[in-house]
Short mmCIF file of C-alpha atoms and ligand atoms in Angstrom, two decimals:
data_model
loop_
_atom_site.label_atom_id
_atom_site.label_comp_id
_atom_site.label_asym_id
_atom_site.label_seq_id
_atom_site.Cartn_x
_atom_site.Cartn_y
_atom_site.Cartn_z
CA MET A 1 -23.47 0.68 -21.13
CA PRO A 2 -20.29 1.65 -23.00
CA VAL A 3 -17.13 0.06 -21.66
CA ILE A 4 -13.97 2.02 -20.88
CA VAL A 5 -10.61 0.52 -19.90
CA GLN A 6 -8.44 2.59 -17.56
CA LYS A 7 -4.85 1.53 -16.91
CA PHE A 8 -2.86 2.99 -14.02
CA GLY A 9 0.93 2.77 -13.97
CA GLY A 10 3.23 2.23 -11.00
CA THR A 11 3.48 5.87 -9.84
CA SER A 12 -0.28 6.31 -10.15
CA VAL A 13 -0.79 3.51 -7.59
CA GLY A 14 2.48 4.14 -5.72
CA THR A 15 0.99 4.75 -2.25
CA ALA A 16 -2.24 4.09 -0.35
CA GLU A 17 -3.17 7.74 -0.91
CA ARG A 18 -2.62 7.42 -4.65
CA ILE A 19 -4.70 4.24 -4.75
CA LYS A 20 -7.56 6.10 -3.04
CA ALA A 21 -7.26 8.88 -5.63
CA VAL A 22 -7.44 6.30 -8.43
CA ALA A 23 -10.53 4.79 -6.80
CA ARG A 24 -12.21 8.21 -6.84
CA ARG A 25 -11.42 8.67 -10.53
CA VAL A 26 -12.74 5.21 -11.38
CA VAL A 27 -15.96 5.85 -9.43
CA GLU A 28 -16.45 9.18 -11.24
CA THR A 29 -16.17 7.38 -14.57
CA ARG A 30 -18.67 4.82 -13.36
CA ILE A 31 -21.08 7.60 -12.34
CA ASP A 32 -20.61 9.14 -15.80
CA GLY A 33 -22.29 6.02 -17.17
CA TYR A 34 -19.49 3.62 -18.09
CA ASP A 35 -18.76 0.00 -17.33
CA VAL A 36 -15.19 0.32 -16.09
CA VAL A 37 -12.41 -2.23 -16.39
CA VAL A 38 -9.27 -1.12 -14.57
CA VAL A 39 -5.81 -2.52 -15.25
CA VAL A 40 -3.14 -1.88 -12.64
CA SER A 41 0.65 -2.03 -12.55
CA ALA A 42 2.58 -2.97 -9.44
CA MET A 43 2.98 -0.18 -6.85
CA GLY A 44 5.91 2.19 -7.45
CA HIS A 45 9.15 0.30 -8.02
CA THR A 46 7.83 -3.05 -6.76
CA THR A 47 8.76 -4.94 -9.94
CA ASP A 48 12.36 -3.65 -9.83
CA GLU A 49 12.57 -4.56 -6.15
CA LEU A 50 11.32 -8.08 -6.80
CA VAL A 51 13.82 -8.51 -9.64
CA GLY A 52 16.54 -7.32 -7.23
CA LEU A 53 15.40 -9.73 -4.55
CA ALA A 54 15.52 -12.66 -6.97
CA SER A 55 19.04 -11.71 -8.03
CA GLU A 56 20.12 -11.77 -4.39
CA ILE A 57 19.07 -15.42 -4.32
CA THR A 58 20.58 -16.44 -7.64
CA PRO A 59 22.10 -14.68 -10.66
CA MET A 60 19.92 -16.76 -13.01
CA PRO A 61 16.47 -17.28 -11.50
CA PRO A 62 14.40 -19.97 -13.24
CA PRO A 63 12.11 -18.01 -15.59
CA ARG A 64 8.97 -19.75 -14.39
CA GLU A 65 9.65 -18.85 -10.77
CA LEU A 66 10.64 -15.29 -11.69
CA ASP A 67 7.22 -14.90 -13.33
CA MET A 68 5.53 -16.32 -10.22
CA LEU A 69 7.39 -13.73 -8.16
CA LEU A 70 6.85 -10.69 -10.41
CA THR A 71 3.13 -11.28 -10.91
CA ALA A 72 2.71 -10.87 -7.14
CA GLY A 73 3.36 -7.12 -7.55
CA GLU A 74 0.21 -6.46 -9.59
CA ARG A 75 -1.80 -8.67 -7.25
CA ILE A 76 -1.10 -6.29 -4.38
CA SER A 77 -2.29 -3.19 -6.21
CA MET A 78 -5.39 -4.85 -7.67
CA ALA A 79 -6.63 -6.02 -4.26
CA LEU A 80 -5.95 -2.66 -2.60
CA LEU A 81 -7.76 -0.81 -5.38
CA ALA A 82 -10.78 -3.15 -5.10
CA MET A 83 -10.88 -2.38 -1.37
CA ALA A 84 -10.64 1.35 -2.02
CA ILE A 85 -13.51 1.28 -4.52
CA SER A 86 -15.66 -0.82 -2.17
CA SER A 87 -15.11 1.65 0.60
CA LEU A 88 -16.52 4.38 -1.67
CA GLY A 89 -19.72 2.32 -1.80
CA HIS A 90 -19.27 0.73 -5.24
CA ASP A 91 -18.97 -2.96 -6.04
CA ALA A 92 -15.57 -4.03 -7.30
CA VAL A 93 -13.86 -7.34 -7.94
CA SER A 94 -10.21 -8.01 -8.77
CA PHE A 95 -8.91 -10.74 -11.07
CA THR A 96 -5.41 -12.03 -11.78
CA GLY A 97 -4.48 -12.23 -15.46
CA SER A 98 -5.34 -15.91 -15.40
CA GLN A 99 -8.76 -15.33 -13.81
CA ALA A 100 -9.43 -12.55 -16.32
CA GLY A 101 -8.88 -14.98 -19.21
CA ILE A 102 -5.62 -13.55 -20.59
CA ILE A 103 -4.21 -16.54 -22.47
CA THR A 104 -0.58 -16.25 -23.56
CA SER A 105 2.22 -18.09 -25.28
CA SER A 106 4.58 -19.88 -22.91
CA GLU A 107 7.84 -17.87 -23.12
CA HIS A 108 8.32 -16.72 -19.55
CA GLY A 109 9.23 -13.06 -19.19
CA ARG A 110 8.13 -12.17 -22.73
CA ALA A 111 4.91 -14.03 -23.36
CA LYS A 112 2.50 -12.81 -26.04
CA ILE A 113 -1.24 -12.57 -25.58
CA ILE A 114 -2.87 -15.04 -27.94
CA ASP A 115 -6.46 -14.94 -26.70
CA VAL A 116 -8.65 -13.04 -24.27
CA ARG A 117 -11.53 -15.08 -22.85
CA ALA A 118 -13.44 -12.29 -21.22
CA ALA A 119 -16.59 -14.17 -20.11
CA ARG A 120 -15.85 -13.76 -16.41
CA ILE A 121 -15.17 -10.04 -16.80
CA GLN A 122 -18.37 -9.61 -18.78
CA GLU A 123 -20.36 -11.43 -16.14
CA ALA A 124 -18.97 -9.21 -13.39
CA LEU A 125 -19.67 -6.07 -15.44
CA GLY A 126 -23.21 -7.37 -15.96
CA GLN A 127 -23.58 -7.52 -12.18
CA GLY A 128 -22.71 -3.83 -12.02
CA LYS A 129 -19.19 -4.33 -10.68
CA VAL A 130 -16.05 -2.42 -11.46
CA VAL A 131 -13.57 -5.03 -12.68
CA ILE A 132 -9.90 -4.69 -11.76
CA VAL A 133 -7.36 -6.80 -13.61
CA ALA A 134 -3.71 -7.35 -12.72
CA GLY A 135 -1.64 -6.05 -15.62
CA PHE A 136 1.46 -7.59 -17.21
CA GLN A 137 0.43 -11.21 -16.69
CA GLY A 138 -1.51 -14.10 -18.10
CA VAL A 139 -1.66 -17.85 -18.14
CA SER A 140 -0.02 -19.95 -20.83
CA THR A 141 -1.69 -22.65 -22.87
CA THR A 142 0.23 -25.06 -20.63
CA ALA A 143 -1.34 -23.50 -17.50
CA ASP A 144 1.68 -21.66 -16.16
CA VAL A 145 1.64 -18.04 -15.01
CA THR A 146 3.50 -15.79 -17.47
CA THR A 147 4.52 -12.15 -17.78
CA LEU A 148 4.41 -9.97 -20.89
CA GLY A 149 7.74 -8.15 -20.62
CA ARG A 150 8.50 -4.91 -18.78
CA GLY A 151 5.79 -2.33 -19.24
CA GLY A 152 3.37 -5.11 -20.18
CA SER A 153 0.38 -3.72 -18.29
CA ASP A 154 -0.17 -1.36 -21.22
CA THR A 155 -0.65 -4.38 -23.44
CA THR A 156 -3.03 -6.04 -20.97
CA ALA A 157 -5.16 -2.89 -21.06
CA VAL A 158 -5.22 -2.65 -24.85
CA ALA A 159 -5.99 -6.36 -25.24
CA LEU A 160 -8.92 -6.06 -22.84
CA ALA A 161 -10.18 -2.94 -24.62
CA ALA A 162 -10.11 -4.87 -27.90
CA ALA A 163 -11.84 -7.95 -26.46
CA LEU A 164 -14.56 -5.87 -24.79
CA THR A 165 -14.90 -3.44 -27.74
CA ALA A 166 -14.34 -0.61 -25.30
CA GLU A 167 -15.01 2.96 -26.37
CA SER A 168 -11.38 3.78 -25.53
CA CYS A 169 -8.40 2.67 -23.52
CA GLU A 170 -7.01 5.32 -21.18
CA VAL A 171 -3.42 4.87 -20.03
CA TYR A 172 -2.85 6.93 -16.89
CA THR A 173 0.72 7.88 -16.08
CA ASP A 174 2.79 10.48 -14.26
CA VAL A 175 3.28 12.76 -17.28
CA ASP A 176 0.65 14.72 -19.20
CA GLY A 177 0.79 12.69 -22.41
CA VAL A 178 3.11 12.12 -25.34
CA TYR A 179 5.55 15.01 -25.71
CA THR A 180 7.35 16.49 -28.71
CA ALA A 181 10.58 15.57 -26.85
CA ASP A 182 11.56 14.45 -23.36
CA PRO A 183 10.59 17.50 -21.25
CA ARG A 184 13.54 16.85 -18.91
CA ILE A 185 15.81 17.69 -21.85
CA VAL A 186 13.64 20.20 -23.69
CA PRO A 187 11.77 22.24 -21.07
CA ASP A 188 9.45 23.81 -23.66
CA ALA A 189 8.47 20.49 -25.24
CA ARG A 190 4.71 20.25 -25.72
CA VAL A 191 2.12 17.58 -25.18
CA LEU A 192 0.80 16.38 -28.54
CA HIS A 193 -2.98 16.30 -28.90
CA ALA A 194 -2.95 13.32 -31.22
CA VAL A 195 -0.50 11.00 -32.92
CA SER A 196 -1.09 8.16 -35.36
CA TYR A 197 -0.46 4.53 -34.43
CA GLU A 198 2.47 4.50 -36.85
CA GLU A 199 4.04 7.59 -35.29
CA MET A 200 3.57 6.18 -31.81
CA LEU A 201 5.13 2.88 -32.89
CA GLU A 202 8.17 4.69 -34.24
CA MET A 203 8.42 6.85 -31.13
CA ALA A 204 8.10 3.89 -28.76
CA ALA A 205 10.69 1.92 -30.76
CA SER A 206 13.13 4.83 -30.78
CA GLY A 207 13.18 5.68 -27.09
CA ALA A 208 9.85 7.19 -25.95
CA ARG A 209 9.05 5.22 -22.81
CA VAL A 210 5.48 6.23 -22.30
CA LEU A 211 3.86 3.11 -23.85
CA GLN A 212 5.09 -0.44 -24.29
CA LEU A 213 5.80 -0.98 -28.02
CA ARG A 214 3.73 -4.14 -28.11
CA SER A 215 0.66 -2.32 -26.76
CA VAL A 216 0.79 0.16 -29.65
CA GLU A 217 1.06 -2.69 -32.18
CA TYR A 218 -1.90 -4.39 -30.57
CA ALA A 219 -3.92 -1.16 -30.58
CA ARG A 220 -3.16 -0.58 -34.25
CA ASN A 221 -4.00 -4.15 -35.23
CA HIS A 222 -7.32 -4.04 -33.40
CA GLY A 223 -8.20 -0.36 -33.93
CA VAL A 224 -8.25 0.44 -30.21
CA LEU A 225 -8.55 4.18 -29.55
CA LEU A 226 -5.83 4.95 -27.01
CA ARG A 227 -5.35 7.94 -24.82
CA VAL A 228 -2.28 8.67 -22.69
CA ARG A 229 -3.00 11.05 -19.82
CA SER A 230 -1.96 12.02 -16.32
CA SER A 231 -3.51 10.55 -13.19
CA PHE A 232 -2.37 13.65 -11.32
CA ASN A 233 -4.53 16.23 -13.14
CA GLU A 234 -7.50 16.52 -15.49
CA THR A 235 -5.70 17.49 -18.71
CA THR A 236 -6.80 15.81 -21.94
CA GLY A 237 -3.58 13.99 -22.71
CA THR A 238 -2.66 12.52 -26.10
CA TRP A 239 -4.89 10.49 -28.41
CA VAL A 240 -3.24 7.64 -30.31
CA ARG A 241 -5.37 6.63 -33.28
CA GLU A 242 -5.76 6.26 -37.05
CA GLU A 243 -3.82 8.81 -39.05
CA ASP A 244 -5.73 11.69 -40.59
CA GLU A 245 -4.66 14.52 -42.87
CA ARG A 246 -4.14 16.93 -39.98
CA MET A 247 -1.32 14.77 -38.64
CA GLU A 248 0.36 14.73 -42.03
CA LYS A 249 0.06 18.49 -42.27
CA ALA A 250 1.97 18.86 -39.04
CA ILE A 251 4.87 17.04 -40.78
CA ILE A 252 6.79 16.33 -37.58
CA SER A 253 5.44 15.00 -34.29
CA GLY A 254 8.48 14.65 -32.12
CA VAL A 255 12.13 14.01 -31.41
CA THR A 256 13.07 10.93 -29.37
CA HIS A 257 16.37 9.71 -28.05
CA ASP A 258 17.79 6.45 -26.82
CA VAL A 259 21.04 5.89 -24.95
CA SER A 260 20.53 2.19 -24.31
CA GLU A 261 22.41 0.89 -27.35
CA ALA A 262 26.05 0.21 -28.21
CA LYS A 263 27.84 0.02 -31.56
CA VAL A 264 29.75 -2.99 -32.82
CA THR A 265 32.05 -2.51 -35.83
CA ILE A 266 33.67 -5.35 -37.76
CA GLN A 267 36.70 -4.05 -39.62
CA ASP A 268 38.00 -5.00 -43.05
CA VAL A 269 35.37 -7.56 -43.84
CA PRO A 270 35.97 -9.27 -47.20
CA ASP A 271 33.43 -8.05 -49.75
CA ARG A 272 31.86 -11.31 -50.85
CA PRO A 273 28.46 -12.97 -50.60
CA GLY A 274 27.45 -14.64 -47.35
CA ILE A 275 29.41 -12.59 -44.82
CA ALA A 276 26.54 -10.41 -43.61
CA ALA A 277 24.29 -13.47 -43.54
CA ARG A 278 26.81 -15.24 -41.33
CA VAL A 279 27.31 -12.33 -38.92
CA PHE A 280 23.63 -11.64 -38.41
CA GLN A 281 22.69 -15.31 -38.20
CA ARG A 282 25.16 -15.49 -35.34
CA MET A 283 23.47 -12.51 -33.63
CA SER A 284 20.11 -14.15 -34.09
CA ASP A 285 21.39 -17.45 -32.62
CA GLU A 286 22.61 -15.48 -29.61
CA GLY A 287 19.19 -13.85 -29.24
CA VAL A 288 20.70 -10.40 -29.78
CA ASN A 289 18.32 -7.84 -31.21
CA VAL A 290 20.14 -5.85 -33.88
CA ASP A 291 18.83 -2.36 -34.59
CA MET A 292 20.72 -0.20 -37.12
CA ILE A 293 23.10 -1.73 -39.66
CA VAL A 294 25.52 0.18 -41.86
CA GLN A 295 27.88 -1.32 -44.40
CA ASN A 296 30.29 0.99 -46.19
CA VAL A 297 31.14 0.90 -49.85
CA SER A 298 34.10 -1.42 -50.22
CA THR A 299 37.52 -0.21 -51.22
CA GLU A 300 40.09 -2.76 -52.33
CA GLY A 301 37.82 -5.70 -51.59
CA THR A 302 37.09 -5.08 -47.92
CA THR A 303 34.57 -3.02 -46.02
CA ASP A 304 33.45 -2.22 -42.47
CA ILE A 305 30.11 -3.35 -41.06
CA SER A 306 28.69 -1.48 -38.06
CA PHE A 307 25.53 -2.27 -36.16
CA THR A 308 23.85 -1.31 -32.92
CA VAL A 309 22.59 -3.66 -30.21
CA PRO A 310 21.15 -3.19 -26.72
CA ARG A 311 24.01 -2.45 -24.30
CA GLU A 312 23.04 -5.36 -22.10
CA ASP A 313 23.78 -7.71 -25.03
CA GLY A 314 26.76 -5.75 -26.34
CA LEU A 315 29.69 -7.63 -24.85
CA ARG A 316 28.09 -10.94 -25.71
CA ALA A 317 27.64 -9.75 -29.29
CA LYS A 318 31.27 -8.63 -29.51
CA ALA A 319 32.57 -11.87 -28.02
CA SER A 320 30.64 -14.01 -30.47
CA ILE A 321 31.97 -12.00 -33.43
CA ASP A 322 35.48 -12.22 -31.96
CA ALA A 323 35.14 -15.99 -31.91
CA GLU A 324 34.31 -16.03 -35.62
CA LEU A 325 36.75 -13.41 -36.86
CA ARG A 326 38.97 -15.94 -38.59
CA GLU A 327 36.08 -17.60 -40.43
CA ILE A 328 34.69 -14.23 -41.42
CA GLY A 329 38.15 -13.18 -42.57
CA ALA A 330 37.86 -9.74 -40.94
CA ALA A 331 40.67 -7.76 -39.31
CA GLY A 332 39.05 -7.01 -35.98
CA VAL A 333 35.99 -5.92 -34.06
CA THR A 334 35.47 -2.82 -31.95
CA TYR A 335 32.83 -2.10 -29.36
CA ASP A 336 31.57 1.36 -28.42
CA GLU A 337 29.11 2.14 -25.62
CA GLY A 338 29.46 5.91 -25.93
CA ILE A 339 26.73 6.37 -28.51
CA GLY A 340 23.18 7.66 -28.49
CA LYS A 341 20.43 7.71 -31.07
CA VAL A 342 18.34 10.75 -31.91
CA SER A 343 15.22 10.23 -34.03
CA LEU A 344 12.78 12.53 -35.73
CA VAL A 345 9.28 11.12 -36.25
CA GLY A 346 6.38 12.49 -38.26
CA ALA A 347 3.62 11.23 -40.54
CA GLY A 348 4.10 14.16 -42.91
CA MET A 349 7.66 13.18 -43.84
CA LYS A 350 6.26 10.86 -46.48
CA SER A 351 4.98 13.76 -48.53
CA HIS A 352 7.35 16.59 -47.59
CA PRO A 353 10.82 16.63 -49.14
CA GLY A 354 13.76 18.18 -47.33
CA VAL A 355 13.10 16.92 -43.82
CA ALA A 356 16.34 14.92 -43.66
CA ALA A 357 18.36 17.85 -44.96
CA THR A 358 16.83 20.14 -42.33
CA MET A 359 17.58 17.66 -39.55
CA PHE A 360 21.19 17.12 -40.65
CA GLY A 361 21.59 20.89 -41.00
CA ALA A 362 20.42 21.42 -37.42
CA LEU A 363 22.91 18.81 -36.18
CA ALA A 364 25.74 20.33 -38.22
CA ASP A 365 25.05 23.83 -36.90
CA ALA A 366 25.12 22.40 -33.36
CA GLY A 367 28.51 20.82 -34.10
CA VAL A 368 27.16 17.28 -33.73
CA ASN A 369 28.80 14.60 -35.86
CA ILE A 370 26.53 11.91 -37.34
CA GLU A 371 27.98 8.39 -37.18
CA MET A 372 25.14 6.31 -38.60
CA ILE A 373 21.81 7.08 -40.25
CA SER A 374 18.74 4.95 -40.75
CA THR A 375 15.27 5.84 -41.96
CA SER A 376 11.74 4.56 -42.37
CA SER A 377 9.06 6.38 -44.31
CA ILE A 378 8.16 8.42 -41.21
CA ARG A 379 11.39 8.38 -39.16
CA ILE A 380 15.00 9.53 -39.47
CA SER A 381 17.46 8.26 -36.85
CA CYS A 382 21.03 9.40 -36.34
CA VAL A 383 23.63 7.79 -34.13
CA VAL A 384 25.78 10.45 -32.45
CA ARG A 385 28.15 10.58 -29.47
CA GLU A 386 26.22 9.95 -26.25
CA ALA A 387 27.66 13.19 -24.89
CA ASP A 388 26.01 15.07 -27.79
CA VAL A 389 22.52 13.62 -27.37
CA VAL A 390 21.04 16.47 -25.31
CA LYS A 391 22.47 19.10 -27.62
CA ALA A 392 21.24 17.18 -30.66
CA VAL A 393 17.68 16.72 -29.36
CA ARG A 394 17.43 20.43 -28.50
CA ALA A 395 18.84 21.51 -31.86
CA VAL A 396 16.44 19.36 -33.88
CA HIS A 397 13.41 20.22 -31.72
CA ASP A 398 14.26 23.88 -32.16
CA ARG A 399 14.84 23.73 -35.91
CA PHE A 400 11.41 22.19 -36.52
CA ARG A 401 9.81 24.70 -34.12
CA LEU A 402 8.13 21.92 -32.19
CA SER A 403 7.52 24.19 -29.19
CA ASP A 404 5.37 26.41 -31.33
CA GLU A 405 1.94 26.14 -29.79
CA VAL A 406 0.08 27.62 -32.77
CA ILE A 407 1.38 25.05 -35.23
CA LEU A 408 0.43 22.16 -32.96
CA ARG A 409 -2.99 23.53 -32.06
CA GLU A 410 -3.89 23.98 -35.71
CA SER A 411 -2.71 20.64 -36.83
CA HIS A 412 -3.60 18.44 -33.86
CA PRO A 413 -7.02 19.55 -32.66
CA GLY A 414 -7.75 16.16 -31.12
CA PRO A 415 -10.31 13.60 -32.20
CA ALA A 416 -13.08 14.75 -34.51
N1 LIG B 1 5.04 -3.83 -13.28
C1 LIG B 1 5.56 -4.20 -14.57
C2 LIG B 1 6.83 -3.42 -14.85
O1 LIG B 1 7.29 -2.65 -14.03
C3 LIG B 1 4.57 -4.05 -15.65
C4 LIG B 1 4.06 -2.65 -15.89
O2 LIG B 1 4.17 -1.80 -15.02
O3 LIG B 1 3.53 -2.40 -16.96
O4 LIG B 1 7.41 -3.58 -15.89
MG1 LIG B 2 4.82 1.73 -18.21
#
């Protein structure tokens, strides 16, 4: 029998009623002739609540114990779902990540899956059972329970789909799929029928929250056919898969935004070799993830270097530069949390000139000033004032006519 992996996020299993609805959907898939492996997130906001509880005990919980605590969330939903499926008259068995054979590296809170030993899952499937696996967790090579980072259940699901050579991996969520922009900002944003792995990677890395970035990388590396869809209705959702020429023809897939970063600027940096190396080595030593970097052309031997970092690391980043100002020989460092990043993503950018000009034109006409720009072959990102983000997203979405149903239907007809 073909295998299908179905992953249900926190809202989809948020209440007993929702869990029963998920059980019905799983049983329908089973009746359709599939071996079903289900991956669940913790119910509703359980993970956030557990993080909050830990912080009431201590500001710095030991990472190992935090993982022990957080993995309990998924254990609750997996057991309840197994009960719900049993009560519909179908055999089901739940496994923790460890029992399911998810072997990870040992960095607590951000472990990576290094192997999936799926023998026990395969045995249970062979016995005609629906297998339910706790998402977001595994066991390290040193036999400790680990978690895969926030949103990690997506990665559990993709890794299992790869290991079991599943027909597809369905990620069920509370929205209808991947949108051309956040529908809370752009009410006429549309659900995309299909995006390429590369587009989805760029979208996830630039603010789209629908899939964990790591899960998209894993899907691309292992060729897992992914589908993001709603657990609240029967709509098709969005396919994430290999690029084809129809995606390129569409040119643009979507506009994303991110208001989680801050900008650090080092002023009057002497223009000589080794300075940038020193600054960014320092950021790396501090474990600060640097995103965009801009260095101006130098005038009279000095220049400014600006870069963006996650806001939660921002003050730490500024303080560590402050401490080195004298060695760097710079005049000062400023820190700005009032920024946002707006990105345009599309596979067709590679072969269509003028996309950047059109985007900048849309921002200019909306009166939005661009502070930093960075690009990849299929993405253009602009840092703007945070207060301008909504206006900017709408202007760019509008200029590329991303609400236009006809264009999207023609160019994204779904899988062949
Ligand atoms: N429950 C975990 C979280 O909230 C993992 C997940 O839902 O994917 O991050
Ligand atoms: Mg999620």
